[in-house]
Coordinates of C-alpha atoms and ligand atoms in Angstrom, one line a residue:
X1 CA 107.9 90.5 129.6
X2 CA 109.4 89.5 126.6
X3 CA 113.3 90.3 126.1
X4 CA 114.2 93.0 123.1
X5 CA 116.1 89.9 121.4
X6 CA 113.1 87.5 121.7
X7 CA 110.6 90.3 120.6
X8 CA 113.0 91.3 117.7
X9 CA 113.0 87.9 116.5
X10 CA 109.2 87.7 116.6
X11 CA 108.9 90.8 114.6
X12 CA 111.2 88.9 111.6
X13 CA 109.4 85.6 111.7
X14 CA 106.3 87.4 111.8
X15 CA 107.3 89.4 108.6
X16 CA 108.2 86.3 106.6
X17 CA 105.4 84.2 108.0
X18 CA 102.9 86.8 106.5
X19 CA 104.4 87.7 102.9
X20 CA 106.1 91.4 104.0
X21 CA 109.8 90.3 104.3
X22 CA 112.3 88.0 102.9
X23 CA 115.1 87.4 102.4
X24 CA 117.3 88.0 99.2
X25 CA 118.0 84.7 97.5
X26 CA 116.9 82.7 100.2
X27 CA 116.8 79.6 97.9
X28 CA 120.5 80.2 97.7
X29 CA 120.7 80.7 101.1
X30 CA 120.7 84.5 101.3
X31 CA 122.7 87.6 100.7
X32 CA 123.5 89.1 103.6
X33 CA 122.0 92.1 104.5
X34 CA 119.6 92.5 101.4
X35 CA 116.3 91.4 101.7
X36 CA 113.0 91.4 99.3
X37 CA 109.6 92.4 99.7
X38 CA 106.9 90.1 99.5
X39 CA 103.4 90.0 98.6
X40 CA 102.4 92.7 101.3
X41 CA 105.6 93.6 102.6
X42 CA 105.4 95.9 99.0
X43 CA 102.2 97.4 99.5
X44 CA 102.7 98.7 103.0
X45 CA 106.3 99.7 101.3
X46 CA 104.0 101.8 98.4
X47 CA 101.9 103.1 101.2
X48 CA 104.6 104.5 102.9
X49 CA 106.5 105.8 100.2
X50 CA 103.2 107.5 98.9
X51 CA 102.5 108.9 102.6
X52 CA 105.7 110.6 102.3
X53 CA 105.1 112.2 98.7
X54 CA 102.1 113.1 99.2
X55 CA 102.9 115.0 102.5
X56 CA 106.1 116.6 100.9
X57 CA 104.9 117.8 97.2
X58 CA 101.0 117.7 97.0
X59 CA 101.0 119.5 99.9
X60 CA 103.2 121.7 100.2
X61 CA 103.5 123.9 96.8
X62 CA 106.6 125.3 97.0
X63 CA 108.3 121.3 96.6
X64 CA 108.3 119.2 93.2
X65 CA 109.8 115.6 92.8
X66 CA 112.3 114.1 90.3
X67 CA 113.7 110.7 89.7
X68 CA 117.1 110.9 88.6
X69 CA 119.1 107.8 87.6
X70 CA 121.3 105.4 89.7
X71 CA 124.0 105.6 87.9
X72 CA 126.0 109.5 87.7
X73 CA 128.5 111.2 86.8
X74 CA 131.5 109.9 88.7
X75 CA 132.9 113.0 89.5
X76 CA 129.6 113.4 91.1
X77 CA 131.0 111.8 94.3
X78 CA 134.2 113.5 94.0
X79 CA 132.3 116.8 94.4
X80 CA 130.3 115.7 97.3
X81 CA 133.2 114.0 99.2
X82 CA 132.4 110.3 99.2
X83 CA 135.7 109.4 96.9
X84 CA 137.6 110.8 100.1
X85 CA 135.2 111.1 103.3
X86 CA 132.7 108.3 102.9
X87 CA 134.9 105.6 105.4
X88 CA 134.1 103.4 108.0
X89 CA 137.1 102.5 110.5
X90 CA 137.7 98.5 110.2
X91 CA 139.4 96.0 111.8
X92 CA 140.4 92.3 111.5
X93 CA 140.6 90.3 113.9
X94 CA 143.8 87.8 112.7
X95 CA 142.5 84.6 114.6
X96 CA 138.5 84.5 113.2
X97 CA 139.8 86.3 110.6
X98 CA 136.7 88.3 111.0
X99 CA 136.5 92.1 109.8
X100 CA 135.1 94.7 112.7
X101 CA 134.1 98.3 112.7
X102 CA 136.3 99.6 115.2
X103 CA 134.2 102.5 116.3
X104 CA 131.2 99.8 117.0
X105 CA 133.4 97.5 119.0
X106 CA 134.3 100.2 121.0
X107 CA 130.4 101.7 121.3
X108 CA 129.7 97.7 122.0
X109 CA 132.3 98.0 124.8
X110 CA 130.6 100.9 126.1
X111 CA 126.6 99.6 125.7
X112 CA 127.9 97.0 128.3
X113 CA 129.4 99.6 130.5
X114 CA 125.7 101.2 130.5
X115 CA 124.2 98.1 130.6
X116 CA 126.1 97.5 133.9
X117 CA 124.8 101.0 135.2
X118 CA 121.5 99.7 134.4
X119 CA 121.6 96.3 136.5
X120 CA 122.6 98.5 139.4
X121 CA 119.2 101.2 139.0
X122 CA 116.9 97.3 138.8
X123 CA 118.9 96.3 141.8
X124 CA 118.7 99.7 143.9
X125 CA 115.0 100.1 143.2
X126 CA 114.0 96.3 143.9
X127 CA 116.0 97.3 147.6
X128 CA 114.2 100.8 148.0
X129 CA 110.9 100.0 146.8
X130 CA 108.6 102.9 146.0
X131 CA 110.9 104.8 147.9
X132 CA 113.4 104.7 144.9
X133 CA 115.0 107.6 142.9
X134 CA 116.2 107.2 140.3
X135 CA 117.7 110.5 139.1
X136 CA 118.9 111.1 143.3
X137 CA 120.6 107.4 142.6
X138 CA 122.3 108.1 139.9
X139 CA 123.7 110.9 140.9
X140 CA 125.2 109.9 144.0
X141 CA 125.9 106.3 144.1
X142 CA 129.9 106.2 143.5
X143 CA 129.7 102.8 141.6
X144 CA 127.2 104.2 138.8
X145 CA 129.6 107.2 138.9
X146 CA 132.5 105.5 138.2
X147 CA 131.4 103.8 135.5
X148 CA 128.9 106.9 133.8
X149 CA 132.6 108.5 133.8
X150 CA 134.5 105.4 131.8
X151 CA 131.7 105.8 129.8
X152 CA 131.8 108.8 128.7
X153 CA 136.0 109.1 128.5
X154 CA 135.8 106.4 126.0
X155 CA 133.5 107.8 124.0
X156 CA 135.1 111.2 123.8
X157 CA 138.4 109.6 123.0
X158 CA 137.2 107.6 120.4
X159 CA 135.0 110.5 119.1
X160 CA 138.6 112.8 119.1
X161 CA 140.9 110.0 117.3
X162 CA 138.1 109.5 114.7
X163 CA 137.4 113.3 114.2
X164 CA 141.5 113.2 113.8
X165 CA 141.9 110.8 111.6
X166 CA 144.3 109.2 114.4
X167 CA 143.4 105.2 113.7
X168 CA 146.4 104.1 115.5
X169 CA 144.4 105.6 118.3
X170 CA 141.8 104.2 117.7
X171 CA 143.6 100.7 117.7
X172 CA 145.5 101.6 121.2
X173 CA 142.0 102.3 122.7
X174 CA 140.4 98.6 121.4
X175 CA 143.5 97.0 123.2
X176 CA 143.6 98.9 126.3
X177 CA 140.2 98.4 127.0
X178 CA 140.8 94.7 126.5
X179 CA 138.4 94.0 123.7
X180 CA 138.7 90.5 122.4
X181 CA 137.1 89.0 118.7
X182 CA 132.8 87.8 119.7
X183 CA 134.0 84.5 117.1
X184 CA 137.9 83.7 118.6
X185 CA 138.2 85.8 121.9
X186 CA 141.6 86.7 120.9
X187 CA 143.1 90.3 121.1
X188 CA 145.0 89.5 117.9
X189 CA 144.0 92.7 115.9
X190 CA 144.8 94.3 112.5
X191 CA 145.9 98.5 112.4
X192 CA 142.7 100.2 111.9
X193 CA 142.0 100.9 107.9
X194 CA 139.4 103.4 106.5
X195 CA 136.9 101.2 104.1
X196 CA 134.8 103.2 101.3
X197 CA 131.6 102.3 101.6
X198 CA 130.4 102.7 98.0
X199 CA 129.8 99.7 95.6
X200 CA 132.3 100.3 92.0
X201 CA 130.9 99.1 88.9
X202 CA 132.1 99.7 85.3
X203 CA 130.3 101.5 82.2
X204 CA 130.8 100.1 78.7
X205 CA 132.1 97.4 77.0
X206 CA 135.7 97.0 76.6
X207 CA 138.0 97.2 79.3
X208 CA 140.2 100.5 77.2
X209 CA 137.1 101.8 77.4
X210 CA 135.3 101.4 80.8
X211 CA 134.0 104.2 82.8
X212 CA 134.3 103.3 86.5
X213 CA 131.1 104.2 88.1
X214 CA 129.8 104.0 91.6
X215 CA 126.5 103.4 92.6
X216 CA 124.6 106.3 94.3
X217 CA 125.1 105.8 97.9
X218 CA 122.5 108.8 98.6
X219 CA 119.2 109.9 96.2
X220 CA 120.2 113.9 97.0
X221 CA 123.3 113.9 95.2
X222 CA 120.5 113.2 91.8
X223 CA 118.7 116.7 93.3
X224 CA 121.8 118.7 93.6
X225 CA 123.0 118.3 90.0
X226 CA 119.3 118.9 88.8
X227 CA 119.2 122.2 90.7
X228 CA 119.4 124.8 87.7
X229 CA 117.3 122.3 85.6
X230 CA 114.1 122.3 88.0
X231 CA 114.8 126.2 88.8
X232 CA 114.5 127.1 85.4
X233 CA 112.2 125.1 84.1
X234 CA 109.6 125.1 87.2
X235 CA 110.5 129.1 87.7
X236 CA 110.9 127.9 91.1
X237 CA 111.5 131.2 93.6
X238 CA 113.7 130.5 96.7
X239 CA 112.9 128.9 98.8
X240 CA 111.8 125.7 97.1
X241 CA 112.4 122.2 97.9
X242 CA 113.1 119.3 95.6
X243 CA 112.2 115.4 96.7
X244 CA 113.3 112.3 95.3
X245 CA 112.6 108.9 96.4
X246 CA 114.8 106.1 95.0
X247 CA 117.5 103.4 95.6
X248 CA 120.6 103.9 97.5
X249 CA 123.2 101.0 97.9
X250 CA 126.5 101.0 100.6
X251 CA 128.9 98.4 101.3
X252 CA 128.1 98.7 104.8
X253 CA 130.3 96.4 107.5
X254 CA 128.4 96.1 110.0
X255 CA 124.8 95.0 108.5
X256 CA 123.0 92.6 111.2
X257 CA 119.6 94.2 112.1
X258 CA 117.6 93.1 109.8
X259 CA 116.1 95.9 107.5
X260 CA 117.6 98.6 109.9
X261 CA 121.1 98.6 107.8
X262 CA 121.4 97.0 104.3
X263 CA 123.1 97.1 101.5
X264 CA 120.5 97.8 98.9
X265 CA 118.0 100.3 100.6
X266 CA 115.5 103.0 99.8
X267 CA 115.8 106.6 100.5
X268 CA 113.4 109.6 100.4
X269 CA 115.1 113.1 100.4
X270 CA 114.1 116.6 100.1
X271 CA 116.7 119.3 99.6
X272 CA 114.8 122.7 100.4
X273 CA 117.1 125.7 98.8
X274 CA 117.4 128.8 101.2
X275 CA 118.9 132.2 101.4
X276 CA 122.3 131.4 102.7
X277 CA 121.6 133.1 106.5
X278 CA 118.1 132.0 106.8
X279 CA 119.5 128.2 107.7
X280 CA 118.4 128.0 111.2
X281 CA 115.0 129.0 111.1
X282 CA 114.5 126.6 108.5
X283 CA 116.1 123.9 110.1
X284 CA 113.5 124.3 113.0
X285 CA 110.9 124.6 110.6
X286 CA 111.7 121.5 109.3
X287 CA 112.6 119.4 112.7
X288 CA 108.7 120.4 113.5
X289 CA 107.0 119.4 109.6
X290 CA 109.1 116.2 110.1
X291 CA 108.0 115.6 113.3
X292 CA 104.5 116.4 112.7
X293 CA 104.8 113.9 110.3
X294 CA 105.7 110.8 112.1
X295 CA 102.9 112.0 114.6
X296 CA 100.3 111.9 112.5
X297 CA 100.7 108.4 112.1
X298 CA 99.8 108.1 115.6
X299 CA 102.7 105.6 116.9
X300 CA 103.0 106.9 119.8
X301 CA 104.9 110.5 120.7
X302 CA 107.3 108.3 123.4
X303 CA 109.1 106.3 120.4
X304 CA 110.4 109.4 119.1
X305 CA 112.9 111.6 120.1
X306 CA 115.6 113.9 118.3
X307 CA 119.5 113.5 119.1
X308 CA 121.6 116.3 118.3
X309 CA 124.8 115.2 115.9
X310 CA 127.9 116.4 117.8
X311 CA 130.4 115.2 115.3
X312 CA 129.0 117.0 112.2
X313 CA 129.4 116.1 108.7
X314 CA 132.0 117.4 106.1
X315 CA 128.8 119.1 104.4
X316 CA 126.9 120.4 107.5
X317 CA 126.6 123.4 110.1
X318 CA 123.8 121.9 111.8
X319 CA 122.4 118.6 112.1
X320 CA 120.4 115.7 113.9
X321 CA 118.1 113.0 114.0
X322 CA 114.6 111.8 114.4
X323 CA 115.5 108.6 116.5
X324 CA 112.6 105.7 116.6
X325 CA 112.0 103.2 119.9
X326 CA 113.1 100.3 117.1
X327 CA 113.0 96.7 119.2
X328 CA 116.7 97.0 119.9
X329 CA 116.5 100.5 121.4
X330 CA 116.3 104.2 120.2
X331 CA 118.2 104.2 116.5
X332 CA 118.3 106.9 113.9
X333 CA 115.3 106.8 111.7
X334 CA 115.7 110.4 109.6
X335 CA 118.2 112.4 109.3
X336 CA 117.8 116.5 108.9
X337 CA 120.8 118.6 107.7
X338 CA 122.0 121.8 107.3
X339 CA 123.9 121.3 104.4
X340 CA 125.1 125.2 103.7
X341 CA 126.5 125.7 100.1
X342 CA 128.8 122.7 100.1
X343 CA 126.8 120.7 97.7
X344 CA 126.2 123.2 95.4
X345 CA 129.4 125.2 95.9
X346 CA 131.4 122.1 95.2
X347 CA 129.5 120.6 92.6
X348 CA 130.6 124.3 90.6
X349 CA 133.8 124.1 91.1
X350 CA 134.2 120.2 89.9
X351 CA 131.6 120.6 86.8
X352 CA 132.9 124.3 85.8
X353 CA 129.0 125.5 85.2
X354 CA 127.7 128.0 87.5
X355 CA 125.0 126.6 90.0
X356 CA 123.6 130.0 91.0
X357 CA 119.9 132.1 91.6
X358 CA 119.1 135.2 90.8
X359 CA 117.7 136.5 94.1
X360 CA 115.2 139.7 92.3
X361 CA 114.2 140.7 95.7
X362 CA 118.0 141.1 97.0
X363 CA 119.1 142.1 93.0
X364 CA 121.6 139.7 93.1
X365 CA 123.0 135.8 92.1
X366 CA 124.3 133.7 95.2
X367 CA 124.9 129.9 95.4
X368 CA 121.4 128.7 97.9
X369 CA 121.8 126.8 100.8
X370 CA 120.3 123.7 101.1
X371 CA 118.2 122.0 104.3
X372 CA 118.0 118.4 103.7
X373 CA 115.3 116.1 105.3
X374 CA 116.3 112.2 104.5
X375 CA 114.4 108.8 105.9
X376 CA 115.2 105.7 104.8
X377 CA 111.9 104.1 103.4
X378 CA 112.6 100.2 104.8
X379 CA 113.8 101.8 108.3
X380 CA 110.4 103.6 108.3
X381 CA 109.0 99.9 107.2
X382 CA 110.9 98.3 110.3
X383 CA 109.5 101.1 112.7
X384 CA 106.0 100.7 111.2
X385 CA 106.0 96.8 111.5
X386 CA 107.7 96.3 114.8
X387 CA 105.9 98.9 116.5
X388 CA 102.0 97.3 115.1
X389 CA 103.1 93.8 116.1
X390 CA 101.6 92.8 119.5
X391 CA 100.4 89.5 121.4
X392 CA 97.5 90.0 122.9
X393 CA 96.1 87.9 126.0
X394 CA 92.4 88.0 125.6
X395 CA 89.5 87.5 128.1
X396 CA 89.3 83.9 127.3
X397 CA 93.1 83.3 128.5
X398 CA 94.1 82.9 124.8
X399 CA 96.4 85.1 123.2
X400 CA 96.3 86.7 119.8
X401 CA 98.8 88.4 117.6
X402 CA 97.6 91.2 115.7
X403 CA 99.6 93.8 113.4
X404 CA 97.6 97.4 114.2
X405 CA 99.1 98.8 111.1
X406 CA 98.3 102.6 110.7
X407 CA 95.0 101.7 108.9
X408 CA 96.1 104.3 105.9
X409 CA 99.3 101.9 105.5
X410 CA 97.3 98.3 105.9
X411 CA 98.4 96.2 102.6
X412 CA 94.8 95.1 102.4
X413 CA 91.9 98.0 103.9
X414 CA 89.3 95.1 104.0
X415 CA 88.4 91.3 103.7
X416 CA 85.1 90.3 102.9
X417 CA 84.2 87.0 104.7
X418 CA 80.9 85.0 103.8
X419 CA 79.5 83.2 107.1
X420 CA 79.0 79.8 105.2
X421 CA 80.0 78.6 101.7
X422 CA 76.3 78.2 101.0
X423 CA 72.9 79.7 100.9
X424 CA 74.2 82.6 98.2
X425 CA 76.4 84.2 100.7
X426 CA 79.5 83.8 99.0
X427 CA 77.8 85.5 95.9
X428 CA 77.2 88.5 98.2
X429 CA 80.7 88.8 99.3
X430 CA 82.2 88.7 96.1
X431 CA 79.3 91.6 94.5
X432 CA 80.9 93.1 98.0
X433 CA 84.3 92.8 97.0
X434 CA 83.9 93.8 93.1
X435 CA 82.3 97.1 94.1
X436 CA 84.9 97.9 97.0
X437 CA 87.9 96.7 94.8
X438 CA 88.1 100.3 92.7
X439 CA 88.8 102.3 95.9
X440 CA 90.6 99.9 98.1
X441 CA 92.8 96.7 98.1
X442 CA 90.2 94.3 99.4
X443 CA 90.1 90.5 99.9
X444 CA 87.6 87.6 99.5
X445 CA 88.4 84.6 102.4
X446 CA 85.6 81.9 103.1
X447 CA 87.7 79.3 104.1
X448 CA 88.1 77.8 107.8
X449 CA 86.1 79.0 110.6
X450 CA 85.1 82.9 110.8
X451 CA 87.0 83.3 113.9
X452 CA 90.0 82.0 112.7
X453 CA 89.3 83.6 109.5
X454 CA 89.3 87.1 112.0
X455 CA 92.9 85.6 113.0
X456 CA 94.0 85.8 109.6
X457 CA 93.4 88.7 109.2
X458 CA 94.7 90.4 112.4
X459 CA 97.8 88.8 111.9
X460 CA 98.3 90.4 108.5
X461 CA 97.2 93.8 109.7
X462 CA 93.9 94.0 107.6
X463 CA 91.8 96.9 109.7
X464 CA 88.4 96.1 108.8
X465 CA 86.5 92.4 108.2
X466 CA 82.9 92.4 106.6
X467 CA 80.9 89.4 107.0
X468 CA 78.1 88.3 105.1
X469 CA 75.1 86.2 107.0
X470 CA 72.1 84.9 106.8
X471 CA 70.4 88.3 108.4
X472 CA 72.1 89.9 105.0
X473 CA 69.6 88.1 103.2
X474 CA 66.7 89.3 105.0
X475 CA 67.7 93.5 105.9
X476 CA 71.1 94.0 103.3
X477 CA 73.0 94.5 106.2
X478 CA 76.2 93.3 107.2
X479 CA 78.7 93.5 110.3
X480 CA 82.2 95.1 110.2
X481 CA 84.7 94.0 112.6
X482 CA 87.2 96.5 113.7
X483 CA 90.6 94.8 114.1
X484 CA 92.1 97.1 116.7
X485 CA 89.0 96.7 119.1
X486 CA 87.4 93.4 118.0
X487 CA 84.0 95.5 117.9
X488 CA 81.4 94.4 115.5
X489 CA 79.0 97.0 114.1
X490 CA 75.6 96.5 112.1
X491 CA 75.2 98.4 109.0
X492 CA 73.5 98.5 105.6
X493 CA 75.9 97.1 102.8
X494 CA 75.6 100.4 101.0
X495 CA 77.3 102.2 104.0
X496 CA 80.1 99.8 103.9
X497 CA 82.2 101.8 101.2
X498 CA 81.8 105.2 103.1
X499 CA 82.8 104.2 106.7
X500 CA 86.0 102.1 105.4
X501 CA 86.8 104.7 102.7
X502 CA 86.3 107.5 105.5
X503 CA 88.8 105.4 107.9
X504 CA 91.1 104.8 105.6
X505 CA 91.6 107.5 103.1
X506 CA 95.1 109.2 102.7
X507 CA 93.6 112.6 103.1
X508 CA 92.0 112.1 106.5
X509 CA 95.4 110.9 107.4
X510 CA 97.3 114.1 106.1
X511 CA 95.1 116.6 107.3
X512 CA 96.6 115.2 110.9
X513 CA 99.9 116.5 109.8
Ligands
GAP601 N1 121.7 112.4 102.1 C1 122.0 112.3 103.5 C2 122.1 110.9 103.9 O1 122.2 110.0 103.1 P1 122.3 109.4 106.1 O2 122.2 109.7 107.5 O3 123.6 108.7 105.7 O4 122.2 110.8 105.3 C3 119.8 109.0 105.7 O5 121.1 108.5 105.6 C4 118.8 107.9 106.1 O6 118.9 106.8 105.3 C5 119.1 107.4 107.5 O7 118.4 108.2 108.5 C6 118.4 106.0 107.4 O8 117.0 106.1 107.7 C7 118.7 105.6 106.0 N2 119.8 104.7 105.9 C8 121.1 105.0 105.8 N3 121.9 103.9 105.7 C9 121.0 102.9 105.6 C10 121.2 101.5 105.4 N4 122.4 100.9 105.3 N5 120.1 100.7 105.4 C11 118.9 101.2 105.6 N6 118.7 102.5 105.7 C12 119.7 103.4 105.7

């Protein structure tokens, strides 16, 4: 079996090969950690982002959408506590001259701890044979013990010093634990610093006169502000939610997994307003709707899995994620929060202008609380793409690769391929393709071999191709080819719209949900 770094690797190649990813300025050799959507990569992008509208405010009536603008207020971000909260912990390294996040060379340190822990479970079972187990192993071997036990003192340590603001801790525990620079292998290190993550940028034209501006490092702050407007305008009753969908952008440090962590990202949010005390019911509700979600896509229940946050945010009461079997390992894909008042509390205080609801059931105003569900939109992309991306061995003893896209997501539902570029078959496929073409994205290929031309098309995650023959010209019928299963059916050319439209149609795909 293919390692995680080899199959990683594969799923980035693949993604440039075939028009989804590249990267940012490539011609200029790159920008690190921003990256550009290509000629597919921004339909399956659309899809998802429409998926996730759809699901939040078509069907649910209670939630509308906005799009506020990038650029706010900058007190903004005072009120919510990124001016003064929104750090990472960094380090340089003096030699390489190289600048760390010291709570990820620490977690590093500690991934190869547990990596250790895992050698020893392969080795033990090789030696016990069926007769292995696992949980009984690691519970009593004194080895794994010991070093489940470093484990988790580190992490508790670093969690406390973080959680206390204590960097010089933070900087004792890098150099007891004998962490050396990946680039110099010298324990030559910096004091730890706090870094703002959020990119400045200036308003106006003269320097006198400049506004210094950030830009948004999260879509919700764009909903909070816009509370009273919706409420009042929408005569919205609590509880209501409010989703956004937009760009975010943070100077992030660490950035090296491809579209897991960039700079320039896309986030979609929903800030659901509550009756302060009725938080935790609705923070269940919404752990199952978001859930329910990412199931009806039907990648698999085992790739997901929610991880309670035990250091909570300046803003929350409650709060995990939604983690995703990514190629490198279970990661945070969505985030849901209990957000209490703070954002609205705060953001009354700073602006002077009451952020209230009249409650006519309870005959009285009260600041909501909020329950915020947020997914990045390219992590989704990354979970999508790595998960349909599989090499096949086939009866034959070749291999194919094949992208088994969600077929609601595919760039392109269909490609209509004419056996031969003669005998008026290419005329068929093409009066195929221009009556297809106003329901579907739908492409015309009659170049190469047909089977290679199915290669194609697997390849790019296209979930249906139709072919035209020389029994078309005889009965009107043609033969779809599913992508998933390889299996060709038989059927009249007028059915052809009905049984891809039927496959691939949003709503079949929501009613899942
Ligand atoms: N409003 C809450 C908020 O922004 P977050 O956990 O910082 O919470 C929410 O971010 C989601 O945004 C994450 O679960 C992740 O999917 C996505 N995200 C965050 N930082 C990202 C980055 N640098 N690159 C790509 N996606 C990111």
């Amino acid at each position: 079996m293919a390692n995680q770094e080899d199959v990683f690797k594969k799923v980035i190649s693949h993604a440039k090969e075939y028009g989804y990813v590249f990267q940012s300025s490539e011609i200029y050799d790159g920008l690190s950690a921003v990256y550009d959507y290509g000629q597919n990569g921004v339909e399956l992008k659309n899809n998802i982002r429409e998926y996730w509208w759809r699901a939040m405010t078509q069907l649910h009536d209670d939630i509308v959408g906005i799009d506020a603008a990038i650029f706010m207020h900058p007190t903004t971000w005072k009120a919510s506590g990124h001016v003064d909260a929104f750090n990472d912990p960094l380090i340089d390294n003096k030699d390489s001259k190289k600048r760390y996040r010291a709570d990820v060379l620490v977690e590093d340190h500690v991934a190869k701890i547990e990596a250790k822990i895992d050698k020893e479970v392969a080795k033990a079972a090789k030696r016990f044979g069926e007769a292995f187990d696992k949980e009984q192993f690691l519970a009593t071997n004194a080895r794994v013990k010991g070093y489940q036990e470093k484990a988790t003192a580190i992490l508790k340590r670093l969690g406390q010093s973080l959680e206390k603001e204590d960097l010089a801790d933070v900087k004792t525990l890098i150099e007891e634990l004998g962490i050396v620079c990946p680039v110099s292998g010298s324990k030559n290190w910096t004091d730890v610093k706090q870094f703002n993550l959020m990119f400045g940028t200036q308003l106006g034209a003269t320097a006198e006169s400049a506004m210094e501006l950030y830009l948004r490092p999260e879509t919700a702050q764009g909903i909070f502000v816009n509370f009273l407007n919706v409420q009042k305008t929408g005569r919205m009753k609590i509880p209501f939610g409010i989703a956004q969908t937009g760009k975010a952008f943070r100077n992030e440090i660490v950035a090296r997994q491809f579209i897991f962590r960039m700079r320039e990202f896309e986030q979609m949010e929903m800030q659901y307003f509550i009756k302060p005390g009725t938080q935790k019911e609705w923070y269940e509700a919404w752990k199952e709707k978001r859930m329910n979600w990412h199931l009806s896509l039907g990648m698999g229940e085992e790739n997901y899995r929610f991880h309670d946050h035990e250091k909570l945010a300046h803003y929350a009461d409650a709060a995990c994620d939604i983690e995703f079997k990514f190629p490198f390992g279970f990661r945070e894909l969505e985030g849901i929060h209990s957000r209490t008042d703070f954002d609205l509390g705060s953001h009354e205080k700073y602006s002077g202008k009451k952020l209230q609801y009249f409650d006519p059931e309870e005959n009285k105003s009260y600041v909501p609380y909020v329950l915020e569900t947020s997914i990045g939109l390219d992590r989704m992309f990354l979970a999508v793409f790595s998960n349909s991306l599989r090499e096949e061995a086939l009866e034959n003893n070749t291999t194919r690769t094949v992208l088994q896209l969600p077929a609601v997501l595919a760039p392109t539902k269909a490609a209509v391929l004419p056996l031969l570029k003669r005998d008026g078959l290419p005329e068929i496929a093409e009066k195929l393709v221009n009556d297809l073409k106003w329901d579907m994205n739908v492409a015309y290929d009659e170049k190469d071999a047909v089977g290679r031309r199915y290669r194609r098309q697997d390849a790019v995650g296209t979930p249906f191709c139709i072919t035209v023959d020389h029994q078309t010209l005889e009965d009107e019928t043609v033969t779809i080819r599913h992508r998933d299963s390889m299996e060709q059916q038989r059927v009249k050319m007028d059915k052809v719209k009905g049984i891809i439209t039927d496959a691939v149609a949003m709503k079949a795909w929501l009613k899942k949900i």
